[in-house]
CSV table of C-alpha atoms in Angstrom, one decimal:
chain,number,residue,atom,x,y,z
A,1,MET,CA,26.4,21.8,-0.2
A,2,THR,CA,23.4,23.9,-1.2
A,3,TRP,CA,20.1,22.0,-1.6
A,4,ARG,CA,17.4,23.3,-3.8
A,5,MET,CA,13.9,22.0,-4.2
A,6,PRO,CA,13.2,22.2,-8.0
A,7,SER,CA,9.9,23.5,-9.3
A,8,GLU,CA,7.3,20.9,-9.8
A,9,THR,CA,7.4,21.7,-13.5
A,10,ALA,CA,11.0,20.5,-13.8
A,11,PRO,CA,11.4,17.1,-15.6
A,12,HIS,CA,10.5,14.1,-13.4
A,13,ALA,CA,12.2,10.7,-13.3
A,14,ARG,CA,8.9,9.3,-11.7
A,15,THR,CA,6.1,9.9,-9.4
A,16,TRP,CA,5.8,8.1,-6.0
A,17,MET,CA,2.5,7.0,-4.5
A,18,ALA,CA,1.3,4.7,-1.7
A,19,PHE,CA,-1.6,2.2,-2.1
A,20,PRO,CA,-4.5,2.4,0.3
A,21,ARG,CA,-4.7,-0.2,3.0
A,22,GLU,CA,-7.5,-1.3,5.5
A,23,GLY,CA,-7.8,1.1,8.5
A,24,ARG,CA,-9.6,4.2,9.5
A,25,ASN,CA,-8.5,6.5,6.7
A,26,LEU,CA,-9.8,4.1,4.1
A,27,GLY,CA,-13.1,4.1,5.7
A,28,GLU,CA,-15.9,1.7,6.5
A,29,GLY,CA,-18.0,-0.6,4.3
A,30,ASP,CA,-16.9,-2.5,1.3
A,31,THR,CA,-18.3,-0.1,-1.2
A,32,PHE,CA,-16.8,2.9,0.2
A,33,LYS,CA,-13.5,1.3,0.7
A,34,GLN,CA,-13.5,0.3,-2.9
A,35,THR,CA,-13.9,3.9,-3.9
A,36,GLY,CA,-10.6,4.5,-2.3
A,37,TYR,CA,-8.8,1.7,-4.0
A,38,ASP,CA,-10.4,2.6,-7.3
A,39,SER,CA,-9.4,6.4,-7.1
A,40,TRP,CA,-5.7,5.8,-6.1
A,41,THR,CA,-5.4,3.2,-9.0
A,42,THR,CA,-6.9,5.6,-11.5
A,43,VAL,CA,-4.7,8.3,-10.5
A,44,ALA,CA,-1.6,6.0,-10.8
A,45,HIS,CA,-2.6,4.8,-14.3
A,46,THR,CA,-3.3,8.3,-15.5
A,47,ILE,CA,0.1,9.5,-14.4
A,48,ALA,CA,1.7,6.4,-15.9
A,49,ASP,CA,0.5,7.7,-19.3
A,50,PHE,CA,3.0,10.5,-18.8
A,51,GLU,CA,5.8,9.2,-16.7
A,52,PRO,CA,6.9,6.2,-14.5
A,53,VAL,CA,5.0,5.5,-11.3
A,54,THR,CA,6.3,3.5,-8.2
A,55,MET,CA,3.8,2.5,-5.7
A,56,VAL,CA,4.6,1.6,-2.1
A,57,VAL,CA,2.4,-1.2,-1.0
A,58,ASP,CA,1.7,-2.7,2.5
A,59,PRO,CA,2.2,-6.4,2.5
A,60,THR,CA,-1.4,-7.0,3.4
A,61,GLU,CA,-2.5,-5.3,0.1
A,62,ARG,CA,0.1,-7.1,-2.1
A,63,GLU,CA,-2.5,-9.2,-4.1
A,64,ARG,CA,-5.1,-6.4,-4.5
A,65,ALA,CA,-2.5,-4.1,-5.6
A,66,ARG,CA,-1.0,-6.4,-8.2
A,67,ARG,CA,-4.4,-7.1,-9.6
A,68,MET,CA,-5.5,-3.6,-9.8
A,69,LEU,CA,-2.3,-1.9,-10.9
A,70,GLY,CA,-1.3,-4.5,-13.5
A,71,GLY,CA,2.2,-4.4,-15.1
A,72,HIS,CA,2.4,-0.7,-15.7
A,73,ILE,CA,3.0,0.4,-12.1
A,74,GLU,CA,6.3,-0.5,-10.3
A,75,ILE,CA,5.4,-2.0,-6.8
A,76,VAL,CA,7.7,-1.6,-3.8
A,77,GLU,CA,6.5,-3.4,-0.6
A,78,ALA,CA,7.0,-1.7,2.8
A,79,PRO,CA,4.8,-1.5,5.9
A,80,LEU,CA,2.3,1.4,5.7
A,81,ASP,CA,-0.6,2.7,7.8
A,82,GLU,CA,-1.3,6.1,6.1
A,83,PHE,CA,-1.1,6.4,2.3
A,84,TRP,CA,-0.7,10.2,1.6
A,85,MET,CA,2.7,10.0,-0.1
A,86,ARG,CA,3.0,13.8,-0.4
A,87,ASP,CA,3.0,14.2,3.3
A,88,PHE,CA,5.2,11.4,4.8
A,89,GLY,CA,7.4,10.8,1.7
A,90,PRO,CA,10.7,12.5,1.1
A,91,THR,CA,10.8,15.9,-0.5
A,92,PHE,CA,13.4,15.5,-3.3
A,93,VAL,CA,16.0,18.2,-3.7
A,94,VAL,CA,19.1,18.8,-5.8
A,95,ASP,CA,22.6,20.3,-5.4
A,96,ASP,CA,23.4,22.7,-8.2
A,97,GLU,CA,27.1,22.4,-7.2
A,98,ARG,CA,27.1,18.7,-7.8
A,99,PRO,CA,25.1,17.9,-10.9
A,100,GLY,CA,23.7,14.4,-10.8
A,101,VAL,CA,23.3,14.3,-7.0
A,102,LEU,CA,19.8,13.7,-5.6
A,103,GLY,CA,19.0,14.6,-2.1
A,104,ALA,CA,15.8,13.6,-0.1
A,105,VAL,CA,14.6,15.7,2.8
A,106,ASP,CA,13.3,13.5,5.6
A,107,TRP,CA,10.9,15.7,7.7
A,108,ILE,CA,9.5,14.4,10.9
A,109,PHE,CA,6.1,13.1,10.2
A,110,ASN,CA,3.7,12.8,13.1
A,111,GLY,CA,0.4,12.4,11.4
A,112,TRP,CA,-0.5,16.2,11.0
A,113,GLY,CA,-0.1,16.9,14.7
A,114,ASP,CA,-0.7,13.4,16.1
A,115,PRO,CA,-4.6,13.6,16.5
A,116,GLU,CA,-6.2,10.7,18.1
A,117,TRP,CA,-7.4,9.2,14.8
A,118,SER,CA,-4.2,9.3,12.8
A,119,GLU,CA,-2.3,6.0,12.1
A,120,TRP,CA,1.1,7.2,11.1
A,121,ARG,CA,4.0,5.4,12.8
A,122,LEU,CA,4.6,3.0,10.1
A,123,SER,CA,4.5,5.6,7.2
A,124,ALA,CA,6.8,7.8,9.2
A,125,ASP,CA,9.7,5.4,8.0
A,126,ILE,CA,8.8,5.5,4.2
A,127,ALA,CA,10.9,8.7,3.5
A,128,ARG,CA,14.0,6.8,4.8
A,129,ARG,CA,13.1,3.7,2.8
A,130,VAL,CA,12.4,5.5,-0.5
A,131,THR,CA,15.7,7.6,0.0
A,132,ASP,CA,17.7,4.3,0.2
A,133,LEU,CA,15.8,2.8,-2.8
A,134,VAL,CA,16.6,5.6,-5.1
A,135,GLY,CA,20.2,6.1,-3.8
A,136,ALA,CA,19.6,9.8,-2.7
A,137,GLU,CA,21.5,11.5,-0.1
A,138,ALA,CA,19.4,11.8,3.1
A,139,VAL,CA,18.9,15.4,4.3
A,140,ARG,CA,17.8,14.8,7.9
A,141,SER,CA,15.4,17.5,9.4
A,142,LEU,CA,14.2,18.1,13.0
A,143,LEU,CA,11.2,20.0,11.7
A,144,VAL,CA,7.7,18.4,11.6
A,145,ASN,CA,6.5,19.2,8.2
A,146,GLU,CA,4.7,17.5,5.3
A,147,GLY,CA,5.1,18.0,1.6
A,148,GLY,CA,1.7,19.2,1.2
A,149,GLY,CA,2.4,22.1,3.5
A,150,ILE,CA,4.9,23.7,1.1
A,151,HIS,CA,5.1,24.9,-2.6
A,152,VAL,CA,8.1,26.3,-4.2
A,153,ASP,CA,9.1,28.1,-7.5
A,154,GLY,CA,12.5,26.5,-7.7
A,155,GLU,CA,14.1,29.9,-7.5
A,156,GLY,CA,14.1,30.4,-3.8
A,157,THR,CA,10.3,31.2,-3.1
A,158,VAL,CA,8.5,28.9,-0.6
A,159,LEU,CA,4.7,29.1,0.2
A,160,ALA,CA,3.9,28.0,3.7
A,161,THR,CA,1.1,28.4,6.2
A,162,LYS,CA,1.2,29.8,9.8
A,163,THR,CA,-1.1,27.1,11.1
A,164,VAL,CA,0.9,24.2,9.8
A,165,GLN,CA,4.7,24.6,10.4
A,166,LEU,CA,4.0,26.8,13.5
A,167,ASP,CA,1.3,24.5,14.7
A,168,PRO,CA,2.1,23.7,18.5
A,169,ARG,CA,1.1,20.1,17.9
A,170,ARG,CA,3.8,19.8,15.3
A,171,ASN,CA,6.6,22.3,16.2
A,172,PRO,CA,5.8,23.6,19.8
A,173,PHE,CA,9.0,25.5,20.2
A,174,ALA,CA,9.5,26.7,16.7
A,175,HIS,CA,9.3,30.3,15.5
A,176,ARG,CA,9.1,31.7,12.0
A,177,GLU,CA,12.8,32.4,12.0
A,178,HIS,CA,13.5,28.8,12.9
A,179,VAL,CA,11.2,27.4,10.2
A,180,GLU,CA,12.6,29.8,7.6
A,181,ALA,CA,16.2,28.9,8.5
A,182,GLU,CA,15.4,25.2,8.0
A,183,PHE,CA,13.7,25.9,4.8
A,184,MET,CA,16.9,27.7,3.6
A,185,ARG,CA,19.0,24.8,4.6
A,186,THR,CA,16.9,22.0,3.1
A,187,LEU,CA,15.0,23.7,0.2
A,188,GLY,CA,17.2,26.5,-0.8
A,189,ALA,CA,14.6,29.1,0.3
A,190,THR,CA,15.4,32.8,0.3
A,191,LYS,CA,11.9,34.0,0.6
A,192,VAL,CA,9.1,32.3,2.7
A,193,ILE,CA,5.6,33.7,2.1
A,194,TRP,CA,3.4,32.9,5.0
A,195,LEU,CA,-0.3,32.4,4.4
A,196,ALA,CA,-2.4,33.0,7.5
A,197,ARG,CA,-4.6,29.9,7.1
A,198,GLY,CA,-6.0,27.3,4.8
A,199,LEU,CA,-9.4,26.3,3.6
A,200,THR,CA,-12.3,25.9,6.2
A,201,ARG,CA,-12.6,22.1,6.0
A,202,ASP,CA,-9.0,21.6,6.7
A,203,TYR,CA,-9.5,22.8,10.3
A,204,GLU,CA,-12.0,20.1,11.0
A,205,LEU,CA,-11.4,16.7,12.7
A,206,PHE,CA,-9.6,15.0,9.7
A,207,GLY,CA,-8.0,18.2,8.4
A,208,THR,CA,-4.3,19.2,8.1
A,209,LYS,CA,-4.8,22.7,9.5
A,210,GLY,CA,-4.1,24.6,6.4
A,211,HIS,CA,-2.0,22.8,3.8
A,212,VAL,CA,-1.0,25.2,1.2
A,213,ASP,CA,-1.5,22.8,-1.7
A,214,MET,CA,-5.3,23.1,-1.3
A,215,VAL,CA,-4.9,26.9,-1.7
A,216,ALA,CA,-2.2,28.1,-4.0
A,217,THR,CA,0.7,27.0,-6.2
A,218,ILE,CA,3.3,28.6,-8.4
A,219,PRO,CA,3.2,27.4,-12.0
A,220,SER,CA,6.0,29.6,-13.1
A,221,PRO,CA,8.1,32.2,-11.3
A,222,GLY,CA,6.1,35.3,-10.6
A,223,VAL,CA,2.8,33.6,-11.1
A,224,LEU,CA,0.4,32.3,-8.6
A,225,LEU,CA,-2.6,29.8,-9.1
A,226,LEU,CA,-5.1,30.6,-6.4
A,227,HIS,CA,-8.2,28.6,-5.3
A,228,THR,CA,-11.2,30.9,-5.5
A,229,GLN,CA,-14.5,30.3,-3.9
A,230,THR,CA,-17.1,32.2,-5.7
A,231,ASP,CA,-20.3,31.3,-3.7
A,232,PRO,CA,-20.8,33.9,-0.8
A,233,GLU,CA,-22.6,31.2,1.2
A,234,HIS,CA,-19.3,29.1,1.5
A,235,PRO,CA,-16.9,30.3,4.3
A,236,ASP,CA,-14.1,30.0,2.0
A,237,PHE,CA,-15.6,32.9,0.0
A,238,ALA,CA,-14.1,35.2,2.7
A,239,VAL,CA,-11.0,33.0,3.1
A,240,THR,CA,-9.9,33.2,-0.6
A,241,ARG,CA,-10.9,36.8,-0.9
A,242,ASP,CA,-8.6,37.6,1.9
A,243,LEU,CA,-5.8,35.4,0.7
A,244,ARG,CA,-6.0,37.1,-2.7
A,245,ALA,CA,-5.8,40.6,-1.1
A,246,ARG,CA,-2.8,39.5,1.0
A,247,LEU,CA,-1.0,37.8,-1.9
A,248,SER,CA,-1.7,40.6,-4.4
A,249,GLU,CA,0.7,42.7,-2.3
A,250,GLU,CA,3.4,40.1,-2.1
A,251,THR,CA,6.6,39.6,-4.0
A,252,ASP,CA,8.6,36.4,-4.7
A,253,ALA,CA,12.3,35.8,-4.0
A,254,ALA,CA,13.3,37.8,-7.0
A,255,GLY,CA,11.3,40.8,-5.9
A,256,ARG,CA,8.5,40.3,-8.6
A,257,ARG,CA,4.9,41.2,-7.8
A,258,PHE,CA,2.8,38.1,-8.4
A,259,ARG,CA,0.5,37.8,-11.3
A,260,ILE,CA,-2.6,35.9,-9.8
A,261,ILE,CA,-4.6,33.5,-11.8
A,262,GLU,CA,-7.8,32.5,-10.2
A,263,LEU,CA,-9.0,28.8,-10.2
A,264,PRO,CA,-12.7,28.9,-9.4
A,265,ALA,CA,-14.1,26.1,-7.2
A,266,PRO,CA,-16.9,24.0,-8.8
A,267,ALA,CA,-20.5,24.7,-8.0
A,268,ALA,CA,-21.0,22.1,-5.3
A,269,ILE,CA,-20.3,23.7,-1.8
A,270,ARG,CA,-21.7,21.0,0.5
A,271,ASP,CA,-21.5,17.2,0.9
A,272,GLU,CA,-23.1,15.1,3.7
A,273,ASP,CA,-20.4,16.2,6.2
A,274,GLY,CA,-20.6,20.0,5.5
A,275,PHE,CA,-18.8,22.6,3.4
A,276,VAL,CA,-16.5,20.9,0.9
A,277,ASP,CA,-12.9,21.9,0.1
A,278,TYR,CA,-13.0,20.9,-3.6
A,279,SER,CA,-10.0,22.6,-5.1
A,280,TYR,CA,-8.5,22.5,-8.5
A,281,VAL,CA,-5.2,23.9,-7.2
A,282,ASN,CA,-4.5,20.4,-5.8
A,283,HIS,CA,-3.4,19.1,-9.2
A,284,LEU,CA,-0.2,17.2,-10.2
A,285,VAL,CA,2.2,18.4,-12.9
A,286,VAL,CA,3.8,15.5,-14.8
A,287,ASN,CA,6.0,15.3,-17.9
A,288,GLY,CA,4.0,16.9,-20.7
A,289,GLY,CA,0.8,17.0,-18.7
A,290,ILE,CA,-1.3,17.9,-15.7
A,291,VAL,CA,-3.5,15.4,-13.7
A,292,ALA,CA,-6.3,17.5,-12.6
A,293,CYS,CA,-8.9,17.0,-9.8
A,294,GLY,CA,-12.5,16.5,-11.2
A,295,PHE,CA,-15.7,16.9,-9.2
A,296,GLY,CA,-18.5,15.7,-11.4
A,297,ASP,CA,-19.1,19.3,-12.7
A,298,ASP,CA,-18.5,19.1,-16.4
A,299,ARG,CA,-18.6,22.8,-16.9
A,300,ALA,CA,-16.2,23.7,-13.9
A,301,ASP,CA,-13.9,20.7,-14.6
A,302,ARG,CA,-13.6,21.8,-18.2
A,303,ALA,CA,-12.8,25.4,-17.2
A,304,ALA,CA,-10.2,24.3,-14.8
A,305,ARG,CA,-8.5,22.2,-17.4
A,306,GLU,CA,-8.4,25.2,-19.7
A,307,ILE,CA,-6.9,27.5,-17.1
A,308,LEU,CA,-4.4,25.0,-16.1
A,309,GLU,CA,-3.3,24.3,-19.7
A,310,SER,CA,-2.8,28.1,-20.1
A,311,ALA,CA,-0.9,28.3,-16.8
A,312,TYR,CA,1.4,25.4,-18.0
A,313,PRO,CA,2.0,25.9,-21.6
A,314,GLY,CA,2.7,22.8,-23.7
A,315,ARG,CA,1.1,20.4,-21.2
A,316,ARG,CA,-2.2,18.5,-21.6
A,317,ALA,CA,-4.6,18.4,-18.7
A,318,VAL,CA,-6.5,15.3,-17.8
A,319,THR,CA,-9.3,15.2,-15.2
A,320,VAL,CA,-9.7,12.3,-12.7
A,321,ASP,CA,-12.7,12.3,-10.5
A,322,SER,CA,-11.3,13.0,-7.0
A,323,ARG,CA,-14.4,13.1,-4.9
A,324,ALA,CA,-13.5,9.8,-3.2
A,325,ILE,CA,-10.0,11.3,-2.4
A,326,PHE,CA,-11.3,14.5,-1.1
A,327,ALA,CA,-13.9,12.5,1.1
A,328,ARG,CA,-10.8,11.1,2.9
A,329,GLY,CA,-9.2,14.5,3.4
A,330,GLY,CA,-7.0,15.4,0.4
A,331,GLY,CA,-6.6,15.4,-3.5
A,332,ILE,CA,-4.5,14.3,-6.2
A,333,HIS,CA,-1.4,16.3,-5.2
A,334,CYS,CA,-1.7,15.0,-1.6
A,335,ILE,CA,-1.4,11.3,-2.8
A,336,THR,CA,1.6,11.8,-5.0
A,337,GLN,CA,5.2,13.0,-4.8
A,338,GLN,CA,7.5,13.8,-7.8
A,339,GLN,CA,11.0,12.7,-8.1
A,340,PRO,CA,13.0,15.1,-10.2
A,341,ALA,CA,15.1,13.9,-13.1
A,342,LEU,CA,18.8,14.5,-13.1
A,343,THR,CA,19.6,13.4,-16.7
A,344,PRO,CA,17.7,13.4,-20.0
A,345,GLU,CA,17.8,9.6,-19.8
A,346,GLU,CA,15.6,9.5,-16.7
A,347,VAL,CA,13.0,11.6,-18.4
A,348,ALA,CA,12.9,9.4,-21.5
A,349,ARG,CA,12.3,6.1,-19.6
């Protein structure tokens, strides 16, 4: 069999999420914790305007989730500690030789390298649970990886970051060749493009050490959307300049030189913890739409929507304020995971 991860622009059957629960990642203080519950809920309801959403909910959050999500979001109960579904959930794949067969890659998840603050052992089992729930074929992997650490074009190109998959706290014995071979087996990769690093804040205490979904994505084969920091005071000014120079010389699996579309960061460059990593690249593509991160900067948020709608013709962009999500270490793409549709009926539901 030959597994292939479809582009995120392929039709979806649904989006998967995980509801926040009490713990270190949700934060301290009732007011701050509520911003987490509110943000995850708003993202779920926004996606539900375009396609079905299934939310994994820890039993301790059952009543709150039912109250906040209402009847529009399907709820599945399972023990959770982390709630970043992109990273610990399954990566869905298809087999072009067996139409109608859904696969689910179950990476090893160790909480982004098992830092002392991470609570991950319950959520590490969610990929298996979701795989069983949807009746997918399990694609087991011994690679420590997270869904936010890869982007694909659906035609053999994979974006990855050296400081993620080759992180010694994740895969201490892996070499590039090992990772590329595993991406070929599980995702159908024929060309892996390695970024040297990610955004500056991603290397701080609560970071992922360079997830690509904060930096770049492939809206269509041969095209890259690239996060761009335009303020020289921000350390990511140099980071994104260097990434653009590197990627401008790169080709995809089909040998095409990339056309790069820049997605400028909003004007804010700091919060109370230092330089921010606010990125419009961390959006979710849904059936007929794009759920875009917003940062309270009307002009920049509007410009981002226009760029995204141009990059994804025929889709309507909707902005959701994501500052409370970013305050916890990620964005909209990080808290969601798309399940590809295998039949037109799945899309129509």
